[in-house]
XYZ file of C-alpha atoms in Angstrom:
778
model
C 128.801 111.166 110.865
C 129.781 114.588 109.539
C 126.973 114.474 106.960
C 124.463 113.444 109.637
C 125.598 116.236 111.958
C 125.395 118.809 109.161
C 121.872 117.699 108.222
C 120.647 117.792 111.819
C 122.224 121.179 112.436
C 120.694 122.791 109.363
C 117.249 121.282 110.024
C 117.412 121.658 113.771
C 113.794 122.638 114.332
C 112.602 119.656 112.293
C 114.865 117.274 114.241
C 113.645 118.590 117.598
C 110.041 118.312 116.405
C 110.578 114.714 115.232
C 112.021 113.661 118.580
C 109.227 115.331 120.535
C 106.642 113.745 118.231
C 108.176 110.321 118.774
C 108.185 110.820 122.547
C 104.599 112.072 122.713
C 103.359 109.451 120.273
C 104.893 106.566 122.203
C 103.609 108.061 125.463
C 100.063 108.132 124.112
C 100.355 104.579 122.767
C 101.742 103.315 126.085
C 98.921 105.022 127.989
C 96.318 103.339 125.797
C 97.964 99.893 125.765
C 98.960 99.812 129.440
C 101.816 97.791 130.902
C 102.123 94.006 131.092
C 105.297 93.401 133.061
C 106.200 90.026 134.516
C 107.200 89.024 138.046
C 107.778 85.351 137.253
C 111.316 84.012 137.581
C 110.638 80.580 136.110
C 113.473 78.869 134.260
C 112.584 76.480 131.421
C 113.086 72.722 131.716
C 113.400 72.740 135.498
C 111.615 70.641 138.087
C 109.870 73.628 139.655
C 108.724 74.715 136.198
C 107.211 71.297 135.528
C 105.454 71.372 138.909
C 103.959 74.795 138.134
C 102.727 73.623 134.741
C 101.160 70.468 136.183
C 99.455 72.552 138.873
C 98.006 74.939 136.306
C 96.691 72.037 134.225
C 95.224 69.876 136.991
C 94.069 72.642 139.355
C 93.234 75.703 137.233
C 91.368 77.258 140.155
C 94.654 77.421 142.088
C 96.663 78.842 139.200
C 95.864 82.458 140.063
C 97.597 84.681 142.562
C 96.975 83.979 146.227
C 97.214 86.868 148.673
C 96.865 86.859 152.434
C 94.989 88.959 154.970
C 96.632 88.602 158.396
C 95.224 89.939 161.651
C 96.727 89.904 165.098
C 95.546 90.841 168.557
C 97.819 91.320 171.521
C 95.069 90.910 174.106
C 92.629 88.041 174.000
C 92.418 85.840 170.926
C 91.263 86.153 167.345
C 88.386 83.844 168.278
C 86.833 86.575 170.432
C 83.325 87.453 169.256
C 84.151 91.093 168.460
C 87.229 90.172 166.405
C 85.432 87.360 164.582
C 82.463 89.579 163.773
C 84.668 92.396 162.448
C 86.880 90.194 160.280
C 84.011 88.091 158.955
C 82.396 91.274 157.683
C 85.691 92.278 156.059
C 86.074 88.901 154.375
C 82.489 88.999 153.085
C 83.236 92.350 151.468
C 86.493 90.995 149.995
C 84.573 88.194 148.216
C 82.669 90.795 146.210
C 85.759 92.656 144.952
C 86.611 92.550 141.219
C 88.989 89.728 140.310
C 88.609 87.836 143.611
C 87.450 84.239 143.086
C 87.734 82.821 146.600
C 88.306 83.788 150.221
C 89.116 81.030 152.735
C 88.266 82.190 156.251
C 89.927 80.728 159.362
C 86.476 80.677 160.936
C 85.241 78.136 158.369
C 85.733 74.371 158.413
C 88.215 74.568 155.525
C 90.403 77.088 157.350
C 90.770 75.431 160.696
C 94.585 75.453 160.489
C 94.721 79.184 159.773
C 94.693 80.216 163.442
C 97.974 80.129 165.333
C 98.469 77.819 168.313
C 98.471 80.745 170.760
C 95.283 82.149 169.220
C 96.733 85.624 168.681
C 97.155 85.485 164.873
C 94.938 84.330 162.016
C 94.968 84.690 158.258
C 92.615 84.339 155.309
C 93.686 83.209 151.841
C 92.370 85.396 149.012
C 92.440 83.820 145.555
C 92.387 85.664 142.234
C 91.376 84.235 138.877
C 94.630 85.454 137.305
C 98.249 85.426 138.379
C 99.834 88.525 139.883
C 100.768 89.922 136.469
C 97.076 89.924 135.516
C 95.814 91.607 138.698
C 95.674 95.359 138.264
C 97.027 97.700 140.885
C 93.530 99.130 141.385
C 92.149 95.674 142.179
C 94.923 94.996 144.672
C 94.459 98.424 146.282
C 90.751 97.709 146.690
C 91.613 94.596 148.673
C 94.056 96.546 150.854
C 91.478 99.259 151.561
C 88.792 96.703 152.397
C 91.026 94.744 154.763
C 92.402 97.852 156.472
C 88.862 99.025 157.208
C 88.693 96.353 159.909
C 91.766 97.652 161.759
C 91.153 99.258 165.147
C 92.784 99.645 168.530
C 94.031 96.252 169.676
C 93.471 94.643 166.239
C 96.233 94.868 163.633
C 95.408 93.957 160.035
C 98.147 93.515 157.418
C 98.306 92.031 153.926
C 100.830 90.037 151.933
C 101.136 88.529 148.468
C 102.468 89.470 145.043
C 99.431 91.471 143.957
C 99.367 93.401 147.233
C 103.069 94.104 146.807
C 102.340 96.142 143.670
C 100.451 98.690 145.768
C 103.655 99.573 147.590
C 105.900 99.751 144.539
C 107.881 102.956 144.778
C 108.014 105.520 142.013
C 111.304 106.296 140.334
C 110.403 109.961 139.805
C 112.141 111.143 142.994
C 115.261 109.149 142.093
C 115.311 110.578 138.591
C 114.865 114.127 139.893
C 117.686 113.823 142.436
C 120.065 112.240 139.921
C 119.350 114.864 137.285
C 119.723 117.684 139.831
C 123.170 116.491 140.921
C 124.225 116.035 137.295
C 123.038 119.583 136.548
C 125.209 121.011 139.315
C 128.290 119.136 138.068
C 127.659 120.230 134.476
C 127.100 123.853 135.481
C 130.389 123.902 137.379
C 132.212 122.217 134.487
C 130.761 124.404 131.700
C 129.952 127.671 133.434
C 127.009 127.993 131.050
C 123.368 127.335 131.928
C 122.482 126.627 128.287
C 125.353 124.157 127.885
C 124.346 122.466 131.149
C 120.818 121.898 129.850
C 121.901 120.161 126.648
C 123.157 116.822 128.075
C 120.198 116.657 130.472
C 117.599 117.421 127.795
C 119.151 114.941 125.382
C 119.299 112.175 127.985
C 115.758 112.799 129.249
C 114.222 112.761 125.771
C 116.178 109.667 124.751
C 115.386 107.816 127.996
C 111.756 108.923 127.987
C 111.287 107.604 124.453
C 112.939 104.326 125.430
C 110.811 104.045 128.583
C 107.582 104.283 126.609
C 108.903 101.874 124.000
C 109.653 99.406 126.803
C 106.025 99.613 127.961
C 104.899 98.593 124.468
C 107.623 95.949 124.272
C 105.980 94.172 127.196
C 103.058 93.275 124.896
C 105.395 91.491 122.463
C 107.684 89.593 124.841
C 108.250 88.869 128.527
C 109.625 91.998 130.235
C 110.519 91.972 133.929
C 108.757 94.490 136.136
C 112.056 96.181 137.032
C 113.218 96.523 133.394
C 111.831 100.070 132.812
C 113.500 101.481 135.931
C 116.725 99.625 135.146
C 116.687 101.056 131.630
C 116.089 104.544 133.011
C 118.949 104.102 135.489
C 121.413 103.037 132.781
C 120.082 105.442 130.174
C 120.325 108.545 132.341
C 123.875 107.683 133.375
C 125.295 106.980 129.923
C 123.016 109.467 128.149
C 124.175 112.455 130.189
C 127.806 111.363 129.898
C 127.666 110.763 126.129
C 126.103 114.158 125.539
C 128.621 115.710 127.942
C 131.516 114.398 125.850
C 130.103 115.796 122.607
C 129.281 119.183 124.131
C 132.793 119.350 125.581
C 134.310 118.753 122.142
C 131.943 121.320 120.620
C 132.971 123.924 123.194
C 136.632 123.319 122.395
C 135.902 123.964 118.743
C 134.198 127.239 119.595
C 137.149 128.266 121.755
C 139.445 127.652 118.789
C 137.379 130.128 116.794
C 135.353 127.688 114.689
C 131.855 128.698 113.590
C 129.027 127.039 115.508
C 128.066 124.803 112.591
C 131.642 123.677 112.008
C 132.277 123.040 115.720
C 129.113 120.938 116.019
C 129.942 118.992 112.881
C 133.473 118.275 114.076
C 132.264 117.248 117.550
C 129.776 114.724 116.175
C 132.163 113.493 113.475
C 134.850 112.737 116.058
C 133.439 112.212 119.524
C 130.026 111.276 118.144
C 131.654 108.413 116.301
C 133.277 107.347 119.565
C 129.906 107.552 121.328
C 128.332 105.296 118.706
C 131.120 102.763 119.153
C 130.924 102.855 122.954
C 127.129 102.621 122.967
C 127.257 99.782 120.470
C 129.700 97.964 122.724
C 127.302 98.275 125.655
C 124.382 97.066 123.522
C 126.285 94.036 122.243
C 127.420 93.157 125.758
C 123.903 93.492 127.195
C 122.388 91.479 124.359
C 124.805 88.727 125.344
C 122.174 87.863 127.963
C 120.238 86.255 125.121
C 122.837 83.458 125.268
C 121.295 82.376 128.580
C 118.018 81.557 126.787
C 115.845 82.765 129.660
C 112.640 84.564 128.686
C 112.752 86.560 131.888
C 116.156 88.051 130.986
C 115.536 88.359 127.240
C 113.130 91.229 127.837
C 115.589 92.929 130.201
C 118.379 92.652 127.610
C 116.276 94.062 124.781
C 114.854 96.870 126.947
C 118.297 97.922 128.261
C 119.927 97.815 124.829
C 117.000 99.750 123.346
C 117.494 102.452 125.978
C 121.225 102.757 125.243
C 120.528 102.741 121.492
C 118.031 105.599 121.719
C 120.251 107.672 124.021
C 123.096 107.286 121.520
C 120.758 108.234 118.663
C 119.676 111.329 120.590
C 123.313 112.258 121.233
C 124.263 112.246 117.525
C 121.039 113.700 116.073
C 119.100 115.724 118.642
C 122.184 117.165 120.320
C 123.688 118.851 117.201
C 120.253 120.325 116.523
C 120.140 121.764 120.047
C 123.708 123.045 119.642
C 122.456 125.021 116.677
C 119.590 126.414 118.736
C 121.781 127.833 121.526
C 124.658 128.932 119.290
C 127.567 130.542 121.167
C 125.702 130.303 124.454
C 127.384 126.916 124.811
C 130.261 129.012 126.171
C 130.166 130.946 129.387
C 129.917 134.740 129.299
C 133.593 135.089 130.150
C 134.551 132.693 127.371
C 132.362 134.567 124.889
C 133.958 137.886 125.873
C 137.452 136.495 125.390
C 136.448 135.048 122.032
C 134.851 138.324 120.936
C 138.102 140.182 121.665
C 140.040 137.908 119.336
C 141.328 135.393 121.842
C 141.172 131.886 120.410
C 141.513 130.429 123.857
C 140.160 131.746 127.170
C 143.510 130.849 128.679
C 145.270 133.406 126.511
C 146.225 135.316 129.602
C 148.633 132.482 130.414
C 152.210 133.527 129.899
C 152.700 130.419 127.752
C 149.461 129.464 126.003
C 150.951 126.172 124.945
C 150.680 125.045 128.558
C 146.899 125.043 128.257
C 145.892 121.634 126.833
C 143.950 121.841 123.617
C 145.023 125.367 122.559
C 148.663 124.884 121.530
C 149.503 126.256 118.147
C 150.932 124.167 115.373
C 154.431 125.390 116.059
C 154.259 125.288 119.834
C 156.070 122.553 121.707
C 153.953 119.805 123.242
C 154.532 121.017 126.761
C 153.133 118.750 129.457
C 150.006 120.016 131.245
C 150.137 121.659 134.618
C 147.791 121.790 137.572
C 146.502 119.357 140.159
C 146.036 116.569 137.605
C 149.632 116.926 136.460
C 150.907 116.917 140.042
C 148.917 113.742 140.763
C 150.275 112.131 137.613
C 153.816 112.961 138.667
C 153.185 111.596 142.157
C 151.990 108.265 140.698
C 155.040 108.087 138.424
C 157.380 108.543 141.412
C 155.700 105.916 143.637
C 154.177 103.289 141.330
C 154.930 100.277 143.553
C 153.558 101.773 146.768
C 150.435 103.267 145.195
C 149.807 100.219 143.020
C 150.017 97.945 146.069
C 147.662 100.220 148.012
C 145.091 100.267 145.195
C 145.270 96.503 144.725
C 144.869 95.921 148.474
C 141.825 98.211 148.600
C 140.173 96.333 145.730
C 140.882 92.968 147.350
C 139.458 94.057 150.713
C 136.270 95.350 149.077
C 135.922 92.119 147.088
C 136.184 89.826 150.146
C 132.438 89.847 150.991
C 131.721 88.536 147.489
C 133.172 85.143 148.497
C 130.129 84.633 150.743
C 127.702 85.602 147.974
C 124.410 83.696 148.256
C 122.238 83.881 145.163
C 118.528 83.688 145.771
C 115.431 85.776 145.413
C 114.310 88.189 148.066
C 110.700 88.130 149.160
C 108.417 90.338 151.189
C 110.418 89.569 154.293
C 113.017 91.941 152.843
C 110.570 94.792 152.348
C 110.949 97.954 154.456
C 109.794 97.481 158.034
C 107.008 100.037 157.591
C 105.314 98.212 154.688
C 102.178 96.137 155.194
C 103.721 93.226 153.275
C 106.696 93.096 155.649
C 104.416 93.294 158.696
C 102.202 90.486 157.364
C 105.298 88.396 156.677
C 106.588 88.881 160.211
C 103.191 88.137 161.790
C 102.899 84.864 159.876
C 106.455 83.866 160.794
C 105.816 84.618 164.458
C 102.456 82.885 164.627
C 102.938 79.906 162.301
C 106.705 79.523 161.929
C 109.126 81.027 159.394
C 108.437 78.332 156.792
C 104.793 79.353 156.484
C 105.836 82.247 154.227
C 107.240 79.886 151.600
C 105.722 76.389 151.655
C 106.946 73.805 149.175
C 104.421 72.451 146.688
C 104.882 68.811 145.719
C 102.949 67.856 142.564
C 102.636 64.098 142.005
C 101.342 62.208 138.974
C 100.479 58.523 138.713
C 98.343 56.231 136.586
C 98.151 53.087 138.683
C 96.714 51.882 141.958
C 100.219 51.238 143.273
C 101.160 54.818 142.582
C 98.096 56.089 144.414
C 98.948 53.967 147.442
C 102.501 55.339 147.446
C 101.085 58.854 147.179
C 98.775 58.272 150.175
C 101.728 57.106 152.319
C 104.063 59.916 151.168
C 102.854 62.541 153.737
C 103.801 60.241 156.618
C 107.293 59.898 155.185
C 107.591 63.640 154.741
C 106.522 64.385 158.326
C 109.485 62.377 159.608
C 111.959 64.229 157.352
C 114.239 66.631 159.260
C 113.450 70.259 158.437
C 109.729 69.677 157.807
C 107.322 71.477 160.153
C 103.999 70.255 158.758
C 102.471 68.444 155.794
C 98.975 68.694 154.309
C 97.354 66.723 151.504
C 97.387 65.023 149.143
C 94.599 66.803 147.278
C 93.663 64.930 144.087
C 92.252 66.332 140.875
C 88.970 65.126 139.353
C 90.730 62.391 137.364
C 92.563 61.126 140.424
C 95.881 61.080 138.583
C 97.456 64.251 139.960
C 97.892 65.143 143.598
C 99.253 68.123 145.510
C 101.050 67.964 148.854
C 101.975 71.130 150.755
C 105.125 70.946 152.880
C 105.916 73.721 155.349
C 109.645 73.867 156.244
C 110.898 74.779 159.687
C 113.081 77.516 158.210
C 112.375 80.642 156.155
C 112.208 80.608 152.334
C 115.551 82.439 152.041
C 117.398 80.148 154.441
C 120.094 77.885 153.046
C 118.593 75.151 155.246
C 115.385 75.351 153.182
C 117.425 74.990 149.997
C 119.122 71.927 151.482
C 115.696 70.491 152.296
C 114.660 70.918 148.658
C 117.771 69.039 147.566
C 117.203 66.258 150.090
C 113.605 65.794 148.981
C 114.573 65.657 145.321
C 117.561 63.350 145.605
C 116.781 61.108 148.566
C 113.260 61.155 150.037
C 111.137 61.261 146.889
C 113.203 58.805 144.783
C 112.834 56.277 147.620
C 109.053 56.783 147.687
C 108.795 56.473 143.885
C 110.825 53.291 143.665
C 108.858 50.369 142.205
C 105.875 52.517 141.150
C 104.953 54.887 138.334
C 104.667 57.740 140.843
C 106.539 60.903 139.808
C 106.808 63.824 142.214
C 108.142 67.284 141.327
C 109.088 69.813 144.000
C 107.796 73.320 143.307
C 106.993 76.443 145.242
C 108.775 79.764 145.558
C 111.987 78.490 147.193
C 112.412 75.627 144.714
C 111.707 77.956 141.792
C 114.264 80.512 142.985
C 116.887 77.807 143.530
C 116.318 76.389 140.042
C 116.552 79.831 138.471
C 119.794 80.579 140.302
C 121.252 77.196 139.285
C 120.497 77.837 135.604
C 122.031 81.315 135.720
C 125.156 80.234 137.616
C 125.659 77.292 135.283
C 125.753 79.571 132.239
C 127.568 82.456 133.901
C 131.162 81.365 133.066
C 130.397 81.160 129.334
C 128.595 84.476 129.434
C 131.344 86.315 131.329
C 133.983 84.714 129.104
C 132.231 86.013 125.979
C 131.895 89.532 127.392
C 135.501 89.768 128.600
C 136.800 88.123 125.416
C 134.987 90.653 123.257
C 136.512 93.518 125.224
C 140.017 92.083 124.967
C 139.662 91.591 121.215
C 138.526 95.169 120.658
C 141.354 96.594 122.754
C 143.899 94.332 121.069
C 142.911 95.647 117.644
C 142.628 99.258 118.808
C 145.931 99.534 120.700
C 147.909 96.790 118.948
C 149.255 95.592 122.266
C 148.953 92.416 124.306
C 149.435 94.109 127.666
C 146.643 96.678 127.332
C 143.742 94.192 126.853
C 145.127 91.849 129.532
C 145.267 94.692 132.058
C 141.805 95.840 130.979
C 140.367 92.358 131.559
C 141.940 92.206 135.008
C 140.651 95.672 135.861
C 137.118 94.773 134.726
C 137.166 91.636 136.863
C 138.457 93.646 139.813
C 135.732 96.279 139.416
C 133.004 93.630 139.187
C 134.345 91.665 142.170
C 134.651 94.749 144.363
C 131.197 96.033 143.441
C 129.715 92.641 144.266
C 131.550 92.789 147.569
C 129.859 96.100 148.348
C 126.449 94.756 147.267
C 126.927 91.642 149.405
C 127.860 93.676 152.479
C 124.877 96.018 152.121
C 122.113 93.636 151.043
C 123.190 90.163 152.184
C 124.970 91.148 155.400
C 122.548 94.014 156.012
C 125.125 96.764 156.560
C 122.890 99.835 156.411
C 120.058 98.272 154.386
C 117.393 99.097 156.972
C 118.804 102.607 157.395
C 118.537 103.126 153.636
C 114.916 101.965 153.698
C 115.724 98.787 151.734
C 114.545 96.229 154.273
C 116.554 93.638 156.121
C 119.336 91.385 154.904
C 118.625 88.686 152.344
C 120.081 86.871 149.347
C 121.320 88.542 146.168
C 119.084 88.280 143.121
C 120.400 85.546 140.788
C 120.014 87.697 137.690
C 122.125 90.517 139.157
C 125.489 89.163 137.881
C 124.354 88.628 134.296
C 122.956 92.160 134.090
C 125.701 93.999 135.960
C 128.627 92.326 134.175
C 127.832 93.533 130.623
C 126.793 97.003 131.787
C 129.962 97.420 133.838
C 131.977 96.059 130.951
C 130.642 98.754 128.656
C 131.162 101.562 131.158
C 134.673 100.379 132.023
C 135.578 100.268 128.335
C 134.800 103.989 128.094
C 137.263 104.946 130.818
C 139.914 102.429 129.759
C 139.904 103.545 126.151
C 139.899 107.235 126.998
C 142.833 106.909 129.383
C 144.992 104.538 127.351
C 144.264 106.151 123.972
C 145.924 109.377 125.125
C 148.871 107.407 126.470
C 149.087 105.445 123.230
C 149.102 108.613 121.171
C 151.941 110.096 123.235
C 153.853 106.824 123.015
C 153.595 106.817 119.228
C 154.976 110.335 119.068
C 157.806 110.106 121.603
C 158.555 106.428 122.276
C 158.862 107.413 125.963
C 156.594 105.178 128.073
C 157.029 107.225 131.270
C 156.092 110.462 129.537
C 153.177 108.775 127.745
C 151.686 107.549 131.011
C 152.221 110.877 132.796
C 150.723 112.990 130.007
C 147.848 110.585 129.404
C 146.857 110.520 133.078
C 147.267 114.276 133.535
C 145.118 115.150 130.527
C 142.323 112.642 131.133
C 141.912 112.219 134.888
C 139.806 115.367 135.295
C 137.321 114.336 132.606
C 137.182 110.783 133.935
C 136.450 112.135 137.411
C 133.721 114.494 136.185
C 132.014 111.795 134.153
C 132.253 109.358 137.060
C 130.747 111.841 139.525
C 127.716 112.267 137.268
C 127.217 108.526 136.826
C 127.671 107.780 140.529
C 125.172 110.500 141.452
C 122.570 109.179 139.006
C 123.052 105.570 140.092
C 122.964 106.287 143.821
C 119.847 108.416 143.436
C 117.921 105.284 142.477
C 118.456 103.933 145.975
C 115.753 106.428 146.952
C 113.240 104.450 144.886
C 112.838 102.026 147.801
C 112.821 99.098 145.363
C 115.308 96.483 146.563
C 116.206 95.172 143.102
C 116.734 98.627 141.597
C 118.718 99.661 144.688
C 120.996 96.644 144.155
C 121.694 97.782 140.606
C 122.170 101.382 141.714
C 124.670 100.592 144.475
C 126.433 97.968 142.361
C 126.865 100.297 139.383
C 127.758 103.327 141.518
C 130.423 101.462 143.489
C 131.880 99.910 140.335
C 132.075 103.238 138.488
C 133.563 105.022 141.510
C 136.206 102.348 142.045
C 136.902 102.134 138.329
C 137.409 105.872 137.936
C 139.108 106.831 141.196
C 141.116 103.710 142.022
C 141.688 101.658 138.897
C 142.019 104.111 135.994
C 143.719 106.957 137.850
C 145.880 104.905 140.204
C 146.319 101.170 139.596
C 146.417 101.206 135.775
C 149.013 104.023 135.466
C 151.077 102.484 138.284
C 151.187 99.141 136.449
C 152.023 100.854 133.174
C 154.953 102.669 134.804
C 156.226 99.370 136.197
C 155.899 97.480 132.903
C 157.592 100.181 130.855
C 157.786 99.688 127.064
C 156.418 96.155 127.493
C 152.976 97.792 127.702
C 153.019 98.199 123.920
C 154.533 94.881 122.879
C 152.825 92.899 120.131
C 154.244 89.878 118.260
C 155.146 90.761 114.697
C 153.102 87.960 113.170
C 150.021 89.152 115.036
C 150.657 92.767 114.107
C 150.639 91.849 110.417
C 147.349 89.956 110.704
C 145.315 92.346 112.830
C 143.027 94.786 111.015
C 143.556 98.501 111.446
C 140.803 99.958 113.615
C 140.278 103.691 113.272
C 137.323 104.586 115.443
C 137.690 108.323 115.921
C 138.787 110.098 112.741
C 139.296 113.824 113.043
C 138.236 115.632 109.864
C 140.587 117.923 108.025
C 141.055 121.423 109.230
C 139.457 123.268 106.322
C 139.384 127.012 105.909
C 137.607 127.642 109.205
C 139.971 125.763 111.444
C 142.395 127.791 113.569
C 144.433 124.770 114.602
C 145.492 122.038 112.188
C 144.157 118.646 113.254
C 146.171 115.428 112.921
C 144.808 112.608 110.811
C 144.367 108.898 111.224
C 146.108 108.039 114.443
C 144.549 104.641 115.164
C 142.858 104.944 118.534
C 139.900 103.198 120.046
C 136.660 104.881 120.744
C 135.695 106.337 124.042
C 133.087 108.932 124.674
C 135.385 110.758 127.015
C 137.966 111.227 124.303
C 136.337 114.552 123.594
C 138.244 116.322 126.299
C 141.681 115.847 124.866
C 142.818 117.514 121.671
C 146.025 115.696 120.772
C 149.028 117.786 119.799
C 149.261 118.197 116.026
C 151.960 116.531 114.001
C 154.074 118.602 111.646
C 152.685 116.914 108.548
C 149.647 114.844 107.552
C 151.814 111.768 107.526
C 151.528 109.780 110.798
C 154.785 109.664 112.754
C 156.795 106.487 112.579
C 156.034 103.873 115.170
C 158.571 103.634 117.994
C 161.016 100.757 118.094
C 159.292 97.514 119.039
C 160.381 96.069 122.340
C 160.628 92.320 122.668
C 160.050 90.724 126.056
């Protein structure tokens, strides 16, 4: 890492030019190629997947996207001559639009059921030759403009459907701007230097921008979900700004010690940069664990997210040292530069005892504990570990309670903001035709015998007498007469658990009875069935996936800290953070606490892919804070053998940096709620709540309280395991050299954490590591 940092620093203009060339080149390529994101949540080898495939094969004309034009009149009926004349003209124009293959009017013989019983609402089905992924936004907008041209006083016209939904997709630019602005304020307060504030933001933006354009091109090589670019930007901005923050902080400490700019940058990348690479690699490995689920829909999300983290890490260890060379000593504030120019190695030299200022103690100074608000908080926790630990645990449990009612499913346009045309069309259809009309079930039947055809002809009568069924139409047979389609409209909405129970009853009771004694095979498809199948596949594989992620974290911490207690506590803390964040997400999105006020639509189910994406991301972010906090405690424990002192010093010296990093991440994550996209808002609130709870409740309250209560048992490791574990040295501090003002200790095994930049451990009297404290057996 030192060689890489030195090369980038010396050739800083070339490095900056290479990064800008990569960004501009990928931007141009993405503009030419265009995007091909997917909105399909199909799981392989499921009944709904088979039904969709049979439908595409037997009825190719119905395989494209189907959108809906809905109109409603409060006075009179939609059969009135003026209304019929207006809407017929609109529908005639819609038939001529690019991409539209069919328009079924309620005023035709084929659309007789498309007028509500009270006559106030009607709809027309608009068919496209391609599915929603193949319908461009311009084509969908043309349909919206054409339909809206018929709207007038007393006649409301709204539209629904997947293609129409793309016209209301919010832009993430406002979210990005707000998140970056808040991060800039925090960095400016922390650094006191405008130039230093710009470095983490510029590094993160260039890294994330390059990854964003690469994700656009990735969509041409594999299935990439439509929310993957915004999710990658959300994660990338958060970790990218923080990773660069940690390296800049270490660089500034080197400058304050009197190191030349080149040497300070080299040391920062060689130490904290190595920790950043390890932390970013941990996040990438955890996110790529989604490949274990073997779902094409999530494979693209995993690759896109890991690519974003990878490029932000690469920018932090290559572009950032180049930019550090560009700004030179302006990484320090004016006051810090004045102090340094007058021979003060530390801007805190005015302190009566400089050794009280963490990071600037001389080699012969005693390792005096830090002072200030962080030290007072650390002392308060050490005096009341039971009370504060119980309070923190109770708070986490209360926040996690809503997660026990978690209902996995996929939101639809009924969860859109109340001002959107898709939400209005959804509500008009539900009011005029019943809630099930927004998500009918599609039954696809195949048979090769006369007996099977007879059973298929009698099946609609059986279905009409099934509880929970509002209406049945069909069967419609293909040209060969071997495949038929029956449409079943439930009495309940697509997101209702009653509709899911109806799907189960049809599959396990009604249809098997109708198939008995014949070669008739019926598969239940449609949006609700597809969402239920997808959720079932994800939930079935979730325990293995979570076990792998948590197990990996425990193994890394076990090797890094050579303790059984540290990884066990870390696993429990990660589970607590995930459970509490899911509790918050459930309360906001499933219970609807504030969702309409935030512009996120009304209450609905939680996306089934949310757990498998949030868990690895939260795991990686939690590892950063856990390692940073405990590594300082571990170092103090190795030197003194005093567990109480180790916990107090570790918390006092790290809590401020943890809080600053958490504030930046929370601000970036919450800013994405402004995007108006329900899925992205779920990730934003879930990640923000998890990071806030992790930083301000778990790492600075519950973890130190537990470590005070456990005492020396925190560091216990069986002798046989100690002899077999490899020695992990993630952050190696280079030798002092002729330019160093403070000798730097060597090879204290400590795990990586980006935030480890903010603590310069007290030097040891010799290059030989101090002896390990007596082992405590419990």
